[in-house]
Amino acid sequence: MFEIEKIRGDFPILTQQVYGKQLAYLDNAATTQKPQSVIDAISHYYECDNSNVHRGVHALSERATAEYEGARKIIAAFFNARSEREVIFTRGTTEAINLIATSWGSANIKAGDEILITHMEHHSNIVPWQMLCERTGAVLKVAPINDDGELIIEAFDELLSERTKLVGAVHMSNALGTINPIADIIRKAHAVGAKTLIDGAQAAAHLAVDVQALDVDFYVTSAHKMYGPTGIGVVIGKENILAAMPPYQGGGDMIRMVTFEKSEYNDLPYKFEAGTPHISGAIGFGKAIEYIENIGFDAIGKREKELLAYATAKAEAFEGLRQIGTAKEKACVLSFVLDSVHPHDLGTIVDREGVAIRAGHHCAMPVMQFFKVPATARASFSVYNTESEIDALFAALKTAQDIFA
Amino acid sequence: MFDLRDLYMQVIVDHNKAPRNFGVLKAYNHDADGYNPLCGDKLHVYVNVNDDDIIEDISFEGEGCAISVASASLMTEALKGKSVSEFPATFNDFQHMVTADIAEEPDEEALGKLAVLAGVREFPSRIKCAVLCWHTMKSAVEDSHKVAVTE
């Protein structure tokens, strides 16, 4: 049973007013709000258990270590990783991709190799590969999208070859809402011997992910888009691939033995976790995942479909509005431009009506270039949003049109 | 309560809809680019300064939000016919107006029509939109060949 009032009650931030208007938070693709259980877990850690992990023999350190590693277990189960050794904590999706591009890339990519990505990638799944290509002489290939913002599979197939060493694709586009056929992409990449990295930053709070069923080599995501804290994310990687990769950063915790002549590296996953980690972040991430599991993806998916359908119908009926991103398979994102109002003016105007949306290029400048717009306005929905918040958005859009009439 | 109309005054809406001095000058001896990468606002300012150091003609082109387009349009009107030596003072007056305390009345005598942009003070994330054209103009008259940014 999906009880919206109960869910909204879990998020203390949502009850507030801004500029005297009830807040309608529709910027969930940028970051989601945090339920009380996540906030409490983080507070509890600092109030009762704060200590460093994997080091002390005292009670606090043991509790901190148990909670930190407990979170890793929760995450491993959530994504159906083969073991906790496949779960590496990072600062977020961006660092996760940089880790793979740097560590796996330096060991496996040489001049003439190809990295294949899609035109709808976030900058964080473009720039690390460009940097790798600059270092190694490899070539970055980009699979095109169509006018609905969908990957053109035939073109992707043509770009894929024995030269392709890695395919990087976003699971759900943050700028368009498009859901990519990642199972198909992974299968095709493996058929030519390429490894796969799926950017799940936008998807992981909305779609169930089973890394074993997908057979994905690297699945990366961030906690803060899944009701968890900022500053923490993960690489879920295949153990045999991770084990063969060189370390990413050197320091404490990632070593077994250090002498000035030579250091011996720690086992997985610690080999990739140099320095004191974001302990409270990991604990909060674990709680956030429990929160998602308690609602369940069936209920989440059903509710978010209803919200997107409601918003899309309103958008189609709204004169002067052009949707950017109309993929058949999409979720949670309504990206658009208005004829008469620039997205940044729109952002300012709807903000004063209490409606929080994003206006800008969404860290996906190539997507903006494809649709020939400098920026879009983007409303993005989450399980706690309501139809009346969407009504507030469209009323605010009308206000903006009136100002510029 | 601050009203949206204090930012989007009719003059600003009008200048956005029909920007003055828009396009490339036939003859110009100074020009510069301005670009705010985060919001994507792009401007190019063209200036023709005569032998007496007077801004004989000035124009701009580019794309951006209503605030950046209207500000550029109003700037070209305000500077046309003025001497280049007066520009730094006007630049400072404008900069002061858009960053000053809300309680401070804009100096309408010094600023003239530019005072309609005083409302951006209430919208900190939009100040950069209003000043982009001024920084671009500064790059142009100083021949700095640097792309102006205000982010």
Coordinates of C-alpha atoms in Angstrom, one line a residue:
Chain A
M1 CA 0.0 0.0 0.0
F2 CA 1.5 3.3 -1.1
E3 CA 0.8 6.0 1.3
I4 CA 2.0 9.4 0.0
E5 CA 1.3 11.3 3.3
K6 CA 3.4 8.8 5.2
I7 CA 6.2 9.0 2.7
R8 CA 6.2 12.8 2.7
G9 CA 6.2 12.7 6.5
D10 CA 9.5 10.9 6.3
F11 CA 11.2 13.9 4.7
P12 CA 11.3 16.8 7.1
I13 CA 12.6 19.3 4.6
L14 CA 9.4 19.1 2.4
T15 CA 7.1 20.9 4.8
Q16 CA 8.8 24.2 4.6
Q17 CA 7.7 27.4 2.8
V18 CA 10.0 29.5 0.5
Y19 CA 9.1 33.1 -0.2
G20 CA 5.8 32.5 1.7
K21 CA 4.8 29.7 -0.7
Q22 CA 4.7 25.9 0.0
L23 CA 7.9 24.3 -1.3
A24 CA 7.5 22.1 -4.3
Y25 CA 10.8 20.3 -4.7
L26 CA 11.1 19.1 -8.3
D27 CA 14.9 19.0 -8.7
N28 CA 15.4 15.4 -7.7
A29 CA 17.7 14.6 -10.6
A30 CA 20.1 17.1 -9.1
T31 CA 19.8 15.6 -5.7
T32 CA 17.0 13.9 -3.7
Q33 CA 16.0 14.9 -0.2
K34 CA 16.9 12.7 2.8
P35 CA 14.4 10.8 4.9
Q36 CA 14.6 11.1 8.7
S37 CA 16.1 7.6 9.0
V38 CA 19.1 8.6 7.0
I39 CA 19.5 11.9 8.9
D40 CA 19.2 10.0 12.2
A41 CA 21.7 7.3 11.3
I42 CA 24.3 10.0 10.4
S43 CA 23.6 11.9 13.7
H44 CA 23.7 8.7 15.7
Y45 CA 27.1 7.8 14.3
Y46 CA 28.6 11.1 15.3
E47 CA 26.8 11.2 18.7
C48 CA 27.7 7.6 19.7
D49 CA 30.1 5.7 17.5
N50 CA 32.4 8.2 15.8
S51 CA 35.8 6.7 15.4
N52 CA 38.2 5.6 12.7
V53 CA 37.5 2.3 10.9
H54 CA 39.8 -0.8 10.4
R55 CA 42.3 0.6 12.9
G56 CA 41.4 0.7 16.5
V57 CA 40.9 -2.2 18.9
H58 CA 38.6 -0.1 21.1
A59 CA 34.9 -0.3 21.3
L60 CA 34.1 2.8 19.2
S61 CA 36.3 1.8 16.4
E62 CA 34.8 -1.7 16.4
R63 CA 31.3 -0.3 16.2
A64 CA 32.2 2.2 13.5
T65 CA 33.9 -0.6 11.5
A66 CA 30.8 -2.9 11.9
E67 CA 28.5 -0.1 10.7
Y68 CA 30.7 0.9 7.8
E69 CA 31.1 -2.7 6.6
G70 CA 27.4 -3.4 7.4
A71 CA 26.6 -0.6 4.9
R72 CA 28.8 -2.3 2.3
K73 CA 26.8 -5.6 2.8
I74 CA 23.5 -3.8 2.3
I75 CA 24.8 -2.2 -0.9
A76 CA 26.2 -5.5 -2.2
A77 CA 22.9 -7.2 -1.6
F78 CA 20.9 -4.3 -3.2
F79 CA 22.8 -4.5 -6.4
N80 CA 23.2 -8.3 -6.2
A81 CA 27.0 -8.1 -6.2
R82 CA 28.8 -11.5 -5.8
S83 CA 30.4 -10.3 -2.6
E84 CA 31.3 -7.2 -0.6
R85 CA 34.7 -7.3 -2.3
E86 CA 33.0 -6.0 -5.4
V87 CA 31.8 -2.9 -3.6
I88 CA 34.2 0.0 -3.6
F89 CA 33.3 3.3 -1.9
T90 CA 34.1 6.5 -3.8
R91 CA 33.2 10.1 -3.3
G92 CA 30.4 9.6 -5.9
T93 CA 29.8 8.6 -9.5
T94 CA 32.3 11.1 -10.8
E95 CA 35.1 9.7 -8.8
A96 CA 34.0 6.1 -9.5
I97 CA 34.3 6.8 -13.3
N98 CA 37.7 8.5 -12.8
L99 CA 38.9 5.5 -10.8
I100 CA 38.0 3.1 -13.7
A101 CA 39.4 5.4 -16.4
T102 CA 42.6 5.9 -14.5
S103 CA 43.3 2.5 -13.0
W104 CA 41.7 0.1 -15.5
G105 CA 42.4 2.5 -18.3
S106 CA 46.1 2.8 -17.7
A107 CA 46.5 -0.9 -17.5
N108 CA 44.4 -1.8 -20.5
I109 CA 44.2 1.0 -23.0
K110 CA 46.8 1.8 -25.6
A111 CA 47.1 3.9 -28.8
G112 CA 44.5 3.0 -31.4
D113 CA 42.1 1.4 -28.9
E114 CA 38.5 2.8 -28.9
I115 CA 36.2 3.9 -26.1
L116 CA 32.6 4.1 -27.1
I117 CA 30.1 6.3 -25.2
T118 CA 26.7 7.8 -26.1
H119 CA 25.7 11.3 -27.1
M120 CA 23.6 11.6 -23.9
E121 CA 26.3 11.1 -21.4
H122 CA 26.8 13.4 -18.4
H123 CA 30.1 15.3 -18.5
S124 CA 31.4 12.9 -15.8
N125 CA 31.1 10.0 -18.3
I126 CA 32.8 12.0 -21.1
V127 CA 35.7 13.9 -19.7
P128 CA 37.5 11.1 -17.8
W129 CA 37.6 9.1 -21.1
Q130 CA 38.8 12.1 -23.1
M131 CA 41.6 12.5 -20.5
L132 CA 42.4 8.8 -20.9
C133 CA 42.5 9.1 -24.7
E134 CA 44.8 12.1 -24.4
R135 CA 47.2 10.1 -22.2
T136 CA 47.2 6.9 -24.3
G137 CA 46.4 7.9 -27.9
A138 CA 43.1 5.9 -27.8
V139 CA 40.1 7.2 -29.7
L140 CA 36.7 8.3 -28.2
K141 CA 33.7 7.3 -30.3
V142 CA 30.2 8.7 -29.6
A143 CA 27.0 6.8 -30.5
P144 CA 24.4 9.3 -31.8
I145 CA 20.9 9.9 -30.5
N146 CA 17.6 10.6 -32.4
D147 CA 15.2 13.6 -32.0
D148 CA 13.4 11.9 -29.2
G149 CA 16.7 11.6 -27.2
E150 CA 17.0 7.8 -27.7
L151 CA 20.2 6.0 -28.6
I152 CA 20.3 5.0 -32.2
I153 CA 21.0 1.3 -31.8
E154 CA 22.0 0.6 -35.4
A155 CA 24.6 3.4 -35.3
F156 CA 25.8 2.1 -32.0
D157 CA 26.2 -1.4 -33.6
E158 CA 28.2 0.1 -36.4
L159 CA 30.6 1.9 -34.1
L160 CA 31.2 -1.2 -32.0
S161 CA 34.2 -3.3 -33.2
E162 CA 37.2 -5.3 -32.1
R163 CA 38.9 -2.0 -31.5
T164 CA 36.3 -1.1 -28.8
K165 CA 37.8 -1.8 -25.4
L166 CA 35.2 -0.2 -23.2
V167 CA 31.6 0.9 -23.7
G168 CA 30.4 3.6 -21.3
A169 CA 26.7 4.3 -21.2
V170 CA 24.3 6.1 -18.9
H171 CA 21.5 4.0 -17.5
M172 CA 19.1 6.9 -17.3
S173 CA 19.9 10.3 -18.8
N174 CA 19.7 13.1 -16.3
A175 CA 19.0 15.7 -19.0
L176 CA 16.4 13.8 -21.0
G177 CA 15.1 11.0 -18.7
T178 CA 15.8 8.4 -21.4
I179 CA 16.3 4.9 -20.1
N180 CA 19.0 3.1 -22.2
P181 CA 18.6 -0.6 -23.1
I182 CA 21.7 -1.4 -21.0
A183 CA 21.3 -5.2 -21.0
D184 CA 21.4 -5.1 -24.8
I185 CA 24.4 -2.7 -24.8
I186 CA 26.3 -4.9 -22.4
R187 CA 25.6 -8.1 -24.3
K188 CA 26.8 -6.4 -27.6
A189 CA 29.9 -4.9 -26.0
H190 CA 30.9 -8.3 -24.6
A191 CA 30.4 -9.9 -28.0
V192 CA 33.3 -7.8 -29.3
G193 CA 35.4 -8.3 -26.2
A194 CA 34.8 -4.8 -24.7
K195 CA 34.3 -4.1 -21.0
T196 CA 31.3 -2.1 -19.9
L197 CA 30.7 0.8 -17.5
I198 CA 27.1 1.8 -16.7
D199 CA 26.6 5.2 -15.1
G200 CA 23.7 4.6 -12.7
A201 CA 23.7 8.0 -11.0
Q202 CA 20.3 8.9 -12.2
A203 CA 18.8 5.4 -12.4
A204 CA 19.6 3.6 -9.1
A205 CA 16.9 5.2 -7.1
H206 CA 14.2 4.4 -9.7
L207 CA 15.1 1.1 -11.3
A208 CA 16.1 -2.3 -9.8
V209 CA 19.7 -3.2 -10.8
D210 CA 21.1 -6.7 -10.7
V211 CA 24.7 -6.5 -11.7
Q212 CA 25.0 -10.3 -12.1
A213 CA 21.9 -10.6 -14.4
L214 CA 23.2 -7.7 -16.4
D215 CA 26.7 -9.1 -16.4
V216 CA 28.0 -5.5 -16.2
D217 CA 31.7 -5.1 -15.5
F218 CA 31.4 -1.7 -13.7
Y219 CA 28.2 -0.2 -12.4
V220 CA 28.7 3.2 -10.7
T221 CA 26.3 5.5 -8.7
S222 CA 26.0 8.1 -6.1
A223 CA 24.2 8.0 -2.7
H224 CA 22.8 11.5 -2.8
K225 CA 20.5 10.8 -5.8
M226 CA 19.1 7.8 -3.8
Y227 CA 18.0 9.6 -0.7
G228 CA 21.4 9.3 0.9
P229 CA 24.1 11.8 1.8
T230 CA 26.5 13.7 -0.6
G231 CA 30.1 12.7 -0.9
I232 CA 29.7 9.0 -1.2
G233 CA 29.1 6.6 -4.1
V234 CA 30.2 3.2 -5.3
V235 CA 31.9 1.2 -8.0
I236 CA 30.3 -2.2 -8.2
G237 CA 32.9 -4.1 -10.2
K238 CA 33.6 -7.7 -11.2
E239 CA 36.1 -9.1 -8.7
N240 CA 38.4 -10.7 -11.3
I241 CA 38.7 -7.4 -13.2
L242 CA 39.2 -5.3 -10.0
A243 CA 41.8 -7.7 -8.7
A244 CA 43.9 -7.2 -11.8
M245 CA 43.7 -3.4 -11.7
P246 CA 46.5 -1.3 -10.2
P247 CA 45.5 0.9 -7.2
Y248 CA 43.9 4.3 -7.9
Q249 CA 45.3 6.3 -5.0
G250 CA 48.0 5.4 -2.5
G251 CA 47.8 5.9 1.2
G252 CA 46.6 4.3 4.4
D253 CA 44.1 1.4 4.4
M254 CA 45.0 0.4 0.9
I255 CA 48.2 -1.3 1.9
R256 CA 49.2 -4.5 3.7
M257 CA 52.8 -3.7 4.2
V258 CA 54.9 -0.6 3.5
T259 CA 58.7 -0.3 3.3
F260 CA 60.7 2.4 1.5
E261 CA 61.7 -0.2 -1.1
K262 CA 58.2 -1.5 -1.8
S263 CA 54.6 -1.6 -0.6
E264 CA 52.3 -4.5 -0.7
Y265 CA 48.7 -3.6 -1.5
N266 CA 45.6 -4.6 0.5
D267 CA 42.9 -7.0 -0.8
L268 CA 39.7 -5.9 -2.4
P269 CA 37.8 -3.7 -1.8
Y270 CA 40.4 -1.8 0.4
K271 CA 43.0 -1.7 -2.4
F272 CA 40.9 1.2 -3.9
E273 CA 40.0 2.9 -0.6
A274 CA 43.0 4.9 0.4
G275 CA 42.7 7.1 3.5
T276 CA 40.0 7.5 6.1
P277 CA 36.7 7.0 4.2
H278 CA 33.4 8.9 4.5
I279 CA 32.2 6.6 7.3
S280 CA 29.0 8.5 8.2
G281 CA 28.3 8.8 4.4
A282 CA 28.5 5.0 3.9
I283 CA 26.3 4.4 6.9
G284 CA 23.8 7.0 5.6
F285 CA 24.0 5.3 2.2
G286 CA 23.1 1.9 3.7
K287 CA 20.1 3.5 5.5
A288 CA 19.0 5.2 2.3
I289 CA 19.0 1.8 0.5
E290 CA 16.9 0.3 3.3
Y291 CA 14.5 3.1 2.8
I292 CA 14.2 2.3 -0.9
E293 CA 13.8 -1.4 -0.2
N294 CA 11.0 -0.7 2.3
I295 CA 8.9 1.1 -0.3
G296 CA 10.0 -1.3 -3.0
F297 CA 10.7 -0.8 -6.7
D298 CA 7.3 -2.0 -7.8
A299 CA 5.6 0.8 -5.8
I300 CA 8.3 3.3 -6.7
G301 CA 8.1 2.6 -10.4
K302 CA 4.3 2.7 -10.5
R303 CA 4.1 6.0 -8.6
E304 CA 6.8 7.7 -10.7
K305 CA 5.2 6.6 -13.9
E306 CA 1.9 8.2 -12.7
L307 CA 3.7 11.4 -11.9
L308 CA 5.5 11.5 -15.3
A309 CA 2.3 10.7 -17.2
Y310 CA 0.5 13.5 -15.3
A311 CA 3.3 16.0 -16.0
T312 CA 3.7 15.0 -19.6
A313 CA 0.0 15.4 -20.3
K314 CA 0.1 18.9 -18.8
A315 CA 3.3 19.7 -20.8
E316 CA 1.7 18.6 -24.1
A317 CA -1.4 20.8 -23.4
F318 CA 0.8 23.8 -22.5
E319 CA 1.0 26.3 -25.4
G320 CA 4.5 27.3 -26.3
L321 CA 6.2 24.5 -24.5
R322 CA 8.6 22.2 -26.3
Q323 CA 9.7 19.0 -24.5
I324 CA 13.4 18.0 -24.8
G325 CA 13.6 14.3 -24.5
T326 CA 10.5 12.3 -25.5
A327 CA 11.9 8.7 -25.4
K328 CA 9.5 5.9 -25.3
E329 CA 11.4 4.5 -22.3
K330 CA 11.9 7.3 -19.9
A331 CA 11.4 8.2 -16.3
C332 CA 11.1 11.0 -13.8
V333 CA 12.4 13.8 -16.0
L334 CA 10.5 16.6 -17.8
S335 CA 13.0 18.7 -19.7
F336 CA 11.6 21.6 -21.7
V337 CA 12.0 25.0 -23.2
L338 CA 9.3 27.8 -23.5
D339 CA 9.0 29.9 -26.7
S340 CA 9.0 33.2 -24.9
V341 CA 11.0 32.7 -21.7
H342 CA 14.7 31.8 -21.4
P343 CA 15.2 28.8 -19.0
H344 CA 17.1 30.9 -16.5
D345 CA 14.4 33.5 -16.3
L346 CA 12.0 30.6 -15.9
G347 CA 14.1 29.2 -13.0
T348 CA 14.1 32.5 -11.2
I349 CA 10.3 33.0 -11.7
V350 CA 9.2 29.6 -10.6
D351 CA 11.5 29.7 -7.6
R352 CA 9.6 32.7 -6.3
E353 CA 6.5 30.6 -6.6
G354 CA 8.1 28.0 -4.3
V355 CA 8.9 25.6 -7.1
A356 CA 12.4 24.3 -7.3
I357 CA 13.5 23.2 -10.7
R358 CA 16.9 23.1 -12.5
A359 CA 17.6 25.5 -15.4
G360 CA 20.9 25.0 -17.3
H361 CA 22.8 22.5 -19.3
H362 CA 22.6 19.7 -16.7
C363 CA 26.3 18.9 -17.2
A364 CA 25.3 17.5 -20.6
M365 CA 26.4 20.2 -23.0
P366 CA 26.5 17.9 -26.0
V367 CA 22.8 17.1 -25.4
M368 CA 22.1 20.8 -25.5
Q369 CA 24.1 21.2 -28.7
F370 CA 22.2 18.3 -30.3
F371 CA 18.8 19.9 -29.5
K372 CA 20.2 23.4 -30.4
V373 CA 19.2 25.0 -27.1
P374 CA 21.6 26.8 -24.7
A375 CA 19.8 25.3 -21.7
T376 CA 16.6 23.7 -20.7
A377 CA 14.3 23.9 -17.7
R378 CA 14.0 20.5 -16.0
A379 CA 11.5 19.3 -13.5
S380 CA 12.4 15.9 -12.1
F381 CA 10.2 13.8 -9.9
S382 CA 10.7 11.5 -7.0
V383 CA 8.5 9.1 -5.0
Y384 CA 7.4 11.9 -2.6
N385 CA 6.2 14.3 -5.2
T386 CA 2.5 15.0 -5.8
E387 CA 0.2 16.0 -8.6
S388 CA -0.5 19.3 -6.8
E389 CA 3.2 20.1 -6.9
I390 CA 3.1 19.6 -10.7
D391 CA 0.1 21.8 -10.8
A392 CA 2.1 24.5 -8.9
L393 CA 4.9 24.1 -11.5
F394 CA 2.5 24.7 -14.4
A395 CA 0.8 27.6 -12.7
A396 CA 4.3 29.1 -12.2
L397 CA 5.1 28.6 -15.9
K398 CA 1.9 30.5 -16.7
T399 CA 3.1 33.4 -14.5
A400 CA 6.4 33.4 -16.4
Q401 CA 4.6 33.6 -19.7
D402 CA 2.4 36.4 -18.5
I403 CA 5.4 38.4 -17.4
F404 CA 7.0 38.1 -20.8
A405 CA 3.7 38.5 -22.7
Chain B
M1 CA 7.4 41.0 -0.3
F2 CA 9.6 41.5 -3.2
D3 CA 7.7 41.2 -6.4
L4 CA 8.9 39.5 -9.6
R5 CA 7.9 42.6 -11.4
D6 CA 10.7 44.5 -9.6
L7 CA 13.1 42.3 -11.5
Y8 CA 11.3 41.8 -14.7
M9 CA 10.2 45.5 -15.1
Q10 CA 8.4 46.3 -18.4
V11 CA 11.5 48.1 -19.7
I12 CA 13.6 44.9 -19.2
V13 CA 10.9 42.8 -20.9
D14 CA 10.8 45.2 -23.8
H15 CA 14.5 45.4 -24.3
N16 CA 14.7 41.6 -24.2
K17 CA 12.0 41.3 -26.8
A18 CA 13.4 44.0 -29.1
P19 CA 17.1 44.5 -28.1
R20 CA 18.5 47.9 -29.3
N21 CA 21.8 48.0 -31.2
F22 CA 21.7 44.3 -31.9
G23 CA 24.0 42.9 -34.6
V24 CA 27.5 43.5 -36.0
L25 CA 28.7 47.0 -36.7
K26 CA 29.8 47.8 -40.3
A27 CA 32.9 49.4 -38.9
Y28 CA 34.4 48.9 -35.5
N29 CA 37.8 49.1 -33.9
H30 CA 37.3 47.3 -30.6
D31 CA 35.4 44.1 -29.9
A32 CA 35.3 41.3 -27.3
D33 CA 33.6 38.1 -26.3
G34 CA 31.8 37.4 -23.1
Y35 CA 30.7 34.0 -21.9
N36 CA 29.2 32.6 -18.8
P37 CA 29.9 28.8 -19.1
L38 CA 27.6 27.7 -16.3
C39 CA 24.5 29.4 -17.8
G40 CA 25.6 29.4 -21.4
D41 CA 25.1 33.2 -21.9
K42 CA 27.2 34.4 -24.8
L43 CA 27.8 38.0 -25.9
H44 CA 29.9 39.7 -28.4
V45 CA 30.3 43.5 -28.2
Y46 CA 31.4 45.7 -31.1
V47 CA 32.6 49.3 -30.5
N48 CA 33.7 52.1 -32.8
V49 CA 35.7 54.8 -31.1
N50 CA 36.5 57.9 -33.1
D51 CA 39.7 60.1 -32.9
D52 CA 38.1 62.2 -30.2
D53 CA 37.8 59.1 -28.0
I54 CA 34.0 59.1 -28.3
I55 CA 32.1 55.9 -28.6
E56 CA 30.6 56.7 -31.9
D57 CA 28.8 53.4 -32.3
I58 CA 28.3 50.3 -30.2
S59 CA 26.4 47.1 -30.7
F60 CA 26.1 43.5 -29.4
E61 CA 25.0 40.1 -30.4
G62 CA 24.6 36.8 -28.7
E63 CA 22.1 34.9 -26.7
G64 CA 21.1 34.7 -23.1
C65 CA 18.4 35.2 -20.5
A66 CA 16.2 38.3 -20.4
I67 CA 18.4 40.0 -17.8
S68 CA 21.6 39.6 -19.9
V69 CA 20.0 40.6 -23.2
A70 CA 18.2 43.6 -21.7
S71 CA 21.3 44.7 -19.8
A72 CA 23.4 44.6 -22.9
S73 CA 20.7 46.5 -24.9
L74 CA 20.5 49.2 -22.2
M75 CA 24.2 49.4 -21.9
T76 CA 24.6 50.1 -25.6
E77 CA 22.1 52.9 -25.3
A78 CA 23.8 54.4 -22.3
L79 CA 27.3 54.4 -23.7
K80 CA 26.6 55.5 -27.3
G81 CA 28.1 59.1 -27.6
K82 CA 29.9 58.9 -24.3
S83 CA 33.7 59.2 -24.2
V84 CA 35.8 56.1 -23.5
S85 CA 37.4 57.9 -20.5
E86 CA 34.0 58.1 -18.8
F87 CA 33.5 54.3 -19.1
P88 CA 35.3 53.2 -16.0
A89 CA 33.2 55.4 -13.8
T90 CA 29.9 54.2 -15.4
F91 CA 31.2 50.6 -15.1
N92 CA 31.8 51.2 -11.4
D93 CA 28.4 52.9 -10.8
F94 CA 26.6 50.0 -12.5
Q95 CA 28.6 47.4 -10.6
H96 CA 27.9 49.2 -7.3
M97 CA 24.2 49.4 -8.1
V98 CA 23.7 45.7 -8.7
T99 CA 25.7 44.6 -5.7
A100 CA 24.7 47.3 -3.2
D101 CA 22.6 46.8 -0.1
I102 CA 18.9 46.5 -0.9
A103 CA 18.1 49.5 1.2
E104 CA 20.3 51.8 -0.9
E105 CA 18.4 53.7 -3.6
P106 CA 20.1 53.5 -7.0
D107 CA 21.7 56.8 -8.1
E108 CA 19.3 57.6 -11.0
E109 CA 21.1 60.8 -11.9
A110 CA 24.3 58.9 -12.6
L111 CA 22.7 55.8 -14.0
G112 CA 19.7 57.0 -15.9
K113 CA 17.7 54.2 -17.5
L114 CA 20.2 51.6 -16.2
A115 CA 18.6 52.0 -12.8
V116 CA 15.8 49.6 -13.9
L117 CA 18.3 46.8 -13.3
A118 CA 18.7 47.6 -9.6
G119 CA 16.2 44.7 -8.9
V120 CA 18.8 42.0 -9.6
R121 CA 20.3 42.7 -6.1
E122 CA 17.4 40.7 -4.7
F123 CA 18.4 37.7 -7.0
P124 CA 22.1 36.9 -6.2
S125 CA 22.3 34.1 -8.8
R126 CA 21.3 36.6 -11.5
I127 CA 23.8 39.4 -10.9
K128 CA 26.3 37.7 -13.2
C129 CA 23.7 37.9 -16.0
A130 CA 23.4 41.7 -15.6
V131 CA 27.1 42.4 -15.5
L132 CA 28.4 40.1 -18.3
C133 CA 27.9 42.8 -21.0
W134 CA 29.8 45.4 -18.9
H135 CA 32.8 43.1 -18.4
T136 CA 32.7 42.3 -22.1
M137 CA 32.7 46.0 -22.9
K138 CA 35.6 46.5 -20.5
S139 CA 37.6 43.7 -22.4
A140 CA 36.7 45.5 -25.7
V141 CA 37.9 49.0 -24.8
E142 CA 41.0 47.6 -23.1
D143 CA 41.7 45.4 -26.1
S144 CA 42.5 42.6 -23.6
H145 CA 41.6 39.8 -26.1
K146 CA 40.3 37.9 -23.1
V147 CA 36.9 36.3 -23.0
A148 CA 35.0 38.1 -20.3
V149 CA 33.4 36.0 -17.6
T150 CA 31.4 36.9 -14.5
E151 CA 30.9 33.5 -12.9

